[in-house]
């Protein structure tokens, strides 16, 4: 498809397990963001990739969270040793170039940690 | 203090009403501004950019006051379909062009 694709759409896991979330951005988009949104809350910035620059990891809440991006394509967000407070929707968004202001979001990955 | 602040609402208004949202930003290095809309359980989508001179898009008017560091969104003749959360967004160029979202203002338009 032409939009941002995220998988899995839903993930239920047990506390302490690792999870990996995947994002396929729109082809040609150089910028990619990960956000977290807890139920009824706003978007919490996690990490920002822009082209070949070093990623901005300033929003990652702990060292259990990490993300990678291969070139200007797929990104994976990994959460190790999940905790119940990690339960949220994880949204990925891509942007063509820099400073356009128009992010295209995926539908999100809903993570539930039991 | 959050870098981008909004009144979370909810704003409950009747159809046809005019409603205004404000958003303040703390960093004067912020250089571009936008409003996004997020429907319940959906992903956010760009509503409109905010230009220094102010801009309109149909029933929606966005304004920027750099001196006071706030942005506003005015919705005239509210429709039921306007019910959503409205997110204020700024770009800080000195942070590599990263978009920073406010927490959003919830609007509920009633018949």
CSV table of N, CA and C in Angstrom, one decimal, chain A:
chain,number,residue,atom,x,y,z
A,1,UNK,N,0.8,-1.2,0.0
A,1,UNK,CA,0.0,0.0,0.0
A,1,UNK,C,0.8,1.2,0.0
A,2,UNK,N,0.2,2.4,-0.1
A,2,UNK,CA,0.9,3.7,-0.2
A,2,UNK,C,1.2,4.3,1.1
A,3,UNK,N,0.5,3.8,2.2
A,3,UNK,CA,0.6,4.5,3.5
A,3,UNK,C,1.7,3.8,4.3
A,4,UNK,N,1.8,4.3,5.6
A,4,UNK,CA,2.7,3.7,6.6
A,4,UNK,C,2.0,2.5,7.2
A,5,UNK,N,2.8,1.4,7.2
A,5,UNK,CA,2.3,0.1,7.6
A,5,UNK,C,3.0,-0.3,8.9
A,6,UNK,N,2.2,-0.7,9.9
A,6,UNK,CA,2.8,-1.2,11.2
A,6,UNK,C,2.3,-2.6,11.5
A,7,UNK,N,3.2,-3.3,12.1
A,7,UNK,CA,2.8,-4.7,12.5
A,7,UNK,C,3.5,-5.0,13.8
A,8,UNK,N,2.9,-5.8,14.7
A,8,UNK,CA,1.5,-6.3,14.6
A,8,UNK,C,0.6,-5.2,14.9
A,9,UNK,N,-0.7,-5.3,14.5
A,9,UNK,CA,-1.7,-4.3,14.9
A,9,UNK,C,-2.0,-4.5,16.4
A,10,UNK,N,-2.0,-5.7,16.9
A,10,UNK,CA,-2.2,-6.0,18.3
A,10,UNK,C,-1.3,-7.0,18.8
A,11,UNK,N,-0.8,-6.7,20.0
A,11,UNK,CA,0.2,-7.7,20.6
A,11,UNK,C,-0.1,-7.8,22.1
A,12,UNK,N,-0.4,-9.0,22.6
A,12,UNK,CA,-0.6,-9.2,24.0
A,12,UNK,C,0.6,-10.0,24.5
A,13,UNK,N,1.2,-9.6,25.5
A,13,UNK,CA,2.4,-10.3,26.0
A,13,UNK,C,2.4,-10.4,27.5
A,14,UNK,N,3.3,-11.2,28.0
A,14,UNK,CA,3.4,-11.3,29.5
A,14,UNK,C,4.5,-10.4,29.9
A,15,UNK,N,4.3,-9.9,31.1
A,15,UNK,CA,5.4,-9.1,31.8
A,15,UNK,C,6.7,-9.8,31.7
A,16,UNK,N,7.7,-9.1,31.3
A,16,UNK,CA,9.1,-9.7,31.3
A,16,UNK,C,9.5,-10.2,29.9
A,17,UNK,N,8.6,-10.3,29.0
A,17,UNK,CA,8.9,-10.8,27.7
A,17,UNK,C,9.4,-9.6,26.8
A,18,UNK,N,10.2,-9.9,25.8
A,18,UNK,CA,10.6,-8.8,24.8
A,18,UNK,C,9.6,-8.8,23.7
A,19,UNK,N,9.4,-7.6,23.2
A,19,UNK,CA,8.5,-7.4,22.0
A,19,UNK,C,9.2,-6.6,20.9
A,20,UNK,N,8.9,-6.8,19.7
A,20,UNK,CA,9.4,-6.1,18.6
A,20,UNK,C,8.3,-5.6,17.7
A,21,UNK,N,8.3,-4.3,17.5
A,21,UNK,CA,7.2,-3.7,16.6
A,21,UNK,C,7.9,-3.2,15.4
A,22,UNK,N,7.2,-3.3,14.3
A,22,UNK,CA,7.8,-3.0,13.0
A,22,UNK,C,7.0,-1.8,12.3
A,23,UNK,N,7.7,-1.0,11.6
A,23,UNK,CA,7.1,0.1,10.8
A,23,UNK,C,7.7,0.1,9.4
A,24,UNK,N,6.8,0.1,8.4
A,24,UNK,CA,7.2,0.3,7.0
A,24,UNK,C,6.8,1.7,6.6
A,25,UNK,N,7.7,2.7,6.5
A,25,UNK,CA,7.3,4.0,6.1
A,25,UNK,C,6.9,4.1,4.7
A,26,UNK,N,6.4,5.3,4.3
A,26,UNK,CA,6.1,5.6,2.9
A,26,UNK,C,7.4,5.6,2.1
A,27,UNK,N,7.5,5.0,1.0
A,27,UNK,CA,8.7,5.0,0.2
A,27,UNK,C,9.2,6.4,-0.1
A,28,UNK,N,10.5,6.6,0.1
A,28,UNK,CA,11.1,7.9,-0.2
A,28,UNK,C,11.0,8.9,1.0
A,29,UNK,N,10.3,8.6,2.0
A,29,UNK,CA,10.3,9.5,3.2
A,29,UNK,C,11.5,9.3,4.0
A,30,UNK,N,12.2,10.4,4.2
A,30,UNK,CA,13.5,10.3,4.9
A,30,UNK,C,13.4,10.3,6.4
A,31,UNK,N,12.3,10.9,6.9
A,31,UNK,CA,12.1,11.0,8.4
A,31,UNK,C,11.2,10.0,8.9
A,32,UNK,N,11.5,9.5,10.1
A,32,UNK,CA,10.6,8.5,10.7
A,32,UNK,C,10.6,8.7,12.2
A,33,UNK,N,9.4,8.7,12.8
A,33,UNK,CA,9.2,8.9,14.2
A,33,UNK,C,8.5,7.7,14.8
A,34,UNK,N,8.8,7.5,16.1
A,34,UNK,CA,8.0,6.6,16.9
A,34,UNK,C,7.4,7.4,18.1
A,35,UNK,N,6.1,7.2,18.3
A,35,UNK,CA,5.4,7.9,19.5
A,35,UNK,C,4.7,6.8,20.2
A,36,UNK,N,4.5,7.1,21.5
A,36,UNK,CA,3.7,6.2,22.3
A,36,UNK,C,2.4,7.0,22.8
A,37,UNK,N,1.3,6.3,22.8
A,37,UNK,CA,0.1,7.0,23.3
A,37,UNK,C,-0.7,6.0,24.2
A,38,UNK,N,-0.7,6.4,25.5
A,38,UNK,CA,-1.4,5.6,26.5
A,38,UNK,C,-2.9,6.0,26.3
A,39,UNK,N,-3.8,5.2,26.8
A,39,UNK,CA,-5.2,5.4,26.7
A,39,UNK,C,-5.6,6.7,27.3
A,40,UNK,N,-6.3,7.6,26.5
A,40,UNK,CA,-6.7,8.9,26.9
A,40,UNK,C,-5.7,9.9,27.1
A,41,UNK,N,-4.5,9.6,26.7
A,41,UNK,CA,-3.3,10.6,26.8
A,41,UNK,C,-2.9,11.1,25.5
A,42,UNK,N,-2.0,12.0,25.5
A,42,UNK,CA,-1.4,12.6,24.3
A,42,UNK,C,-0.3,11.7,23.7
A,43,UNK,N,0.3,12.2,22.6
A,43,UNK,CA,1.4,11.5,22.0
A,43,UNK,C,2.7,11.8,22.8
A,44,UNK,N,3.4,10.7,23.1
A,44,UNK,CA,4.7,10.9,23.8
A,44,UNK,C,5.8,10.5,22.8
A,45,UNK,N,6.7,11.5,22.5
A,45,UNK,CA,7.7,11.3,21.5
A,45,UNK,C,8.7,10.2,22.1
A,46,UNK,N,9.1,9.3,21.2
A,46,UNK,CA,10.1,8.3,21.6
A,46,UNK,C,11.5,8.5,20.9
A,47,UNK,N,11.4,8.5,19.6
A,47,UNK,CA,12.7,8.5,18.8
A,47,UNK,C,12.4,9.1,17.4
A,48,UNK,N,13.4,9.7,16.8
A,48,UNK,CA,13.3,10.4,15.5
A,48,UNK,C,14.5,10.0,14.7
A,49,UNK,N,14.2,9.5,13.5
A,49,UNK,CA,15.3,9.2,12.5
A,49,UNK,C,15.1,10.2,11.4
A,50,UNK,N,16.2,10.8,10.9
A,50,UNK,CA,16.2,11.7,9.8
A,50,UNK,C,17.4,11.4,8.9
A,51,UNK,N,17.1,10.7,7.8
A,51,UNK,CA,18.1,10.4,6.8
A,51,UNK,C,19.2,9.6,7.4
A,52,UNK,N,20.4,10.0,7.2
A,52,UNK,CA,21.6,9.3,7.7
A,52,UNK,C,22.1,9.9,9.0
A,53,UNK,N,21.4,10.9,9.5
A,53,UNK,CA,21.9,11.5,10.7
A,53,UNK,C,21.7,10.6,11.9
A,54,UNK,N,22.4,10.9,13.0
A,54,UNK,CA,22.3,10.1,14.2
A,54,UNK,C,20.8,10.3,14.7
A,55,UNK,N,20.2,9.2,15.1
A,55,UNK,CA,18.8,9.4,15.6
A,55,UNK,C,18.7,10.2,16.9
A,56,UNK,N,17.6,10.9,17.1
A,56,UNK,CA,17.3,11.6,18.3
A,56,UNK,C,16.6,10.6,19.2
A,57,UNK,N,17.3,10.1,20.2
A,57,UNK,CA,16.7,9.1,21.1
A,57,UNK,C,16.2,9.7,22.4
A,58,UNK,N,16.1,11.0,22.5
A,58,UNK,CA,15.9,11.7,23.7
A,58,UNK,C,14.5,11.4,24.4
A,59,UNK,N,13.6,10.8,23.6
A,59,UNK,CA,12.3,10.4,24.2
A,59,UNK,C,12.2,9.0,24.8
A,60,UNK,N,13.2,8.2,24.5
A,60,UNK,CA,13.1,6.8,25.0
A,60,UNK,C,13.1,6.8,26.5
A,61,UNK,N,12.1,6.2,27.1
A,61,UNK,CA,11.9,6.3,28.6
A,61,UNK,C,12.8,5.5,29.4
A,62,UNK,N,13.5,4.5,28.9
A,62,UNK,CA,14.4,3.7,29.6
A,62,UNK,C,15.3,2.9,28.7
A,63,UNK,N,16.3,2.3,29.2
A,63,UNK,CA,17.2,1.5,28.4
A,63,UNK,C,16.6,0.2,27.9
A,64,UNK,N,15.4,-0.1,28.3
A,64,UNK,CA,14.7,-1.2,27.8
A,64,UNK,C,14.2,-1.0,26.4
A,65,UNK,N,14.1,0.3,26.0
A,65,UNK,CA,13.6,0.6,24.7
A,65,UNK,C,14.7,0.9,23.8
A,66,UNK,N,14.6,0.4,22.6
A,66,UNK,CA,15.6,0.7,21.5
A,66,UNK,C,14.9,0.7,20.2
A,67,UNK,N,15.5,1.3,19.2
A,67,UNK,CA,14.9,1.3,17.9
A,67,UNK,C,16.0,1.4,16.9
A,68,UNK,N,15.8,0.8,15.7
A,68,UNK,CA,16.7,0.8,14.6
A,68,UNK,C,16.0,1.1,13.3
A,69,UNK,N,16.7,1.7,12.4
A,69,UNK,CA,16.2,1.9,11.1
A,69,UNK,C,17.3,1.6,10.1
A,70,UNK,N,16.9,0.8,9.1
A,70,UNK,CA,17.9,0.5,8.0
A,70,UNK,C,17.7,1.5,6.9
A,71,UNK,N,18.7,2.3,6.7
A,71,UNK,CA,18.7,3.3,5.7
A,71,UNK,C,17.5,4.2,5.8
A,72,UNK,N,16.7,4.3,4.8
A,72,UNK,CA,15.5,5.1,4.8
A,72,UNK,C,14.3,4.1,4.6
A,73,UNK,N,14.4,2.9,5.2
A,73,UNK,CA,13.3,2.0,5.1
A,73,UNK,C,12.8,1.6,6.4
A,74,UNK,N,12.6,0.3,6.6
A,74,UNK,CA,11.9,-0.3,7.8
A,74,UNK,C,12.6,0.1,9.1
A,75,UNK,N,11.7,0.3,10.1
A,75,UNK,CA,12.2,0.5,11.4
A,75,UNK,C,11.6,-0.5,12.4
A,76,UNK,N,12.4,-0.9,13.4
A,76,UNK,CA,11.8,-1.7,14.4
A,76,UNK,C,12.1,-1.1,15.8
A,77,UNK,N,11.0,-1.1,16.6
A,77,UNK,CA,11.1,-0.7,18.0
A,77,UNK,C,11.1,-1.9,18.9
A,78,UNK,N,12.1,-2.0,19.7
A,78,UNK,CA,12.2,-3.2,20.6
A,78,UNK,C,12.0,-2.8,22.0
A,79,UNK,N,11.2,-3.5,22.8
A,79,UNK,CA,11.0,-3.3,24.2
A,79,UNK,C,11.4,-4.5,24.9
A,80,UNK,N,12.4,-4.4,25.7
A,80,UNK,CA,12.9,-5.6,26.5
A,80,UNK,C,12.2,-5.7,27.8
A,81,UNK,N,12.1,-6.9,28.3
A,81,UNK,CA,11.6,-7.1,29.7
A,81,UNK,C,10.3,-6.2,29.9
A,82,UNK,N,9.3,-6.4,29.1
A,82,UNK,CA,8.1,-5.5,29.2
A,82,UNK,C,7.5,-5.4,30.6
A,83,UNK,N,7.0,-4.2,30.9
A,83,UNK,CA,6.3,-4.0,32.1
A,83,UNK,C,4.9,-3.6,31.8
A,84,UNK,N,4.0,-3.6,32.8
A,84,UNK,CA,2.6,-3.3,32.6
A,84,UNK,C,2.4,-1.8,32.1
A,85,UNK,N,3.3,-0.9,32.6
A,85,UNK,CA,3.2,0.5,32.2
A,85,UNK,C,3.6,0.7,30.7
A,86,UNK,N,4.1,-0.3,30.1
A,86,UNK,CA,4.5,-0.2,28.6
A,86,UNK,C,3.2,-0.4,27.8
A,87,UNK,N,2.1,-0.8,28.4
A,87,UNK,CA,0.9,-1.0,27.6
A,87,UNK,C,0.4,0.4,27.0
A,88,UNK,N,0.3,0.4,25.7
A,88,UNK,CA,-0.1,1.6,25.0
A,88,UNK,C,-0.2,1.3,23.5
A,89,UNK,N,-0.6,2.3,22.7
A,89,UNK,CA,-0.5,2.2,21.3
A,89,UNK,C,0.8,2.9,20.9
A,90,UNK,N,1.6,2.1,20.1
A,90,UNK,CA,2.8,2.7,19.6
A,90,UNK,C,2.6,3.1,18.1
A,91,UNK,N,2.8,4.4,17.9
A,91,UNK,CA,2.5,4.9,16.5
A,91,UNK,C,3.8,5.3,15.8
A,92,UNK,N,3.9,4.9,14.6
A,92,UNK,CA,5.0,5.3,13.7
A,92,UNK,C,4.5,6.3,12.7
A,93,UNK,N,5.3,7.2,12.3
A,93,UNK,CA,5.0,8.2,11.3
A,93,UNK,C,6.2,8.5,10.5
A,94,UNK,N,5.9,8.8,9.2
A,94,UNK,CA,7.0,9.2,8.3
A,94,UNK,C,6.7,10.6,7.7
A,95,UNK,N,7.8,11.2,7.3
A,95,UNK,CA,7.7,12.6,6.7
A,95,UNK,C,8.6,12.6,5.5
A,96,UNK,N,8.1,13.3,4.5
A,96,UNK,CA,9.0,13.4,3.3
A,96,UNK,C,10.0,14.6,3.5
A,97,UNK,N,11.2,14.3,3.6
A,97,UNK,CA,12.2,15.3,3.8
A,97,UNK,C,12.2,15.8,5.3
A,98,UNK,N,12.5,17.1,5.4
A,98,UNK,CA,12.6,17.6,6.8
A,98,UNK,C,11.8,18.9,6.9
A,99,UNK,N,11.1,19.1,8.0
A,99,UNK,CA,10.4,20.4,8.3
A,99,UNK,C,9.2,20.6,7.4
A,100,UNK,N,8.7,19.6,6.8
A,100,UNK,CA,7.4,19.8,6.0
A,100,UNK,C,6.3,20.0,7.0
A,101,UNK,N,6.4,19.3,8.1
A,101,UNK,CA,5.3,19.4,9.1
A,101,UNK,C,4.2,18.4,8.9
A,102,UNK,N,4.2,17.7,7.8
A,102,UNK,CA,3.2,16.7,7.5
A,102,UNK,C,3.7,15.3,7.8
A,103,UNK,N,3.2,14.8,8.9
A,103,UNK,CA,3.5,13.4,9.2
A,103,UNK,C,2.4,12.5,8.8
A,104,UNK,N,2.8,11.4,8.2
A,104,UNK,CA,1.8,10.3,7.8
A,104,UNK,C,1.9,9.2,8.8
A,105,UNK,N,0.9,9.0,9.6
A,105,UNK,CA,0.9,8.0,10.7
A,105,UNK,C,0.4,6.6,10.2
A,106,UNK,N,1.0,5.6,10.8
A,106,UNK,CA,0.4,4.3,10.6
A,106,UNK,C,-0.8,4.2,11.6
A,107,UNK,N,-1.4,3.0,11.6
A,107,UNK,CA,-2.6,2.8,12.4
A,107,UNK,C,-2.2,2.4,13.8
A,108,UNK,N,-0.9,2.1,14.0
A,108,UNK,CA,-0.4,1.9,15.4
A,108,UNK,C,-0.4,0.4,15.7
A,109,UNK,N,0.4,0.1,16.7
A,109,UNK,CA,0.5,-1.3,17.3
A,109,UNK,C,0.1,-1.2,18.7
A,110,UNK,N,-1.0,-1.8,19.0
A,110,UNK,CA,-1.6,-1.8,20.4
A,110,UNK,C,-0.9,-2.9,21.2
A,111,UNK,N,-0.2,-2.5,22.2
A,111,UNK,CA,0.6,-3.4,23.1
A,111,UNK,C,-0.1,-3.5,24.4
A,112,UNK,N,-0.4,-4.8,24.8
A,112,UNK,CA,-1.0,-5.0,26.1
A,112,UNK,C,0.0,-6.0,26.9
A,113,UNK,N,0.4,-5.5,28.0
A,113,UNK,CA,1.3,-6.3,28.8
A,113,UNK,C,0.6,-6.8,30.1
A,114,UNK,N,0.4,-8.1,30.2
A,114,UNK,CA,-0.4,-8.7,31.3
A,114,UNK,C,0.5,-8.9,32.5
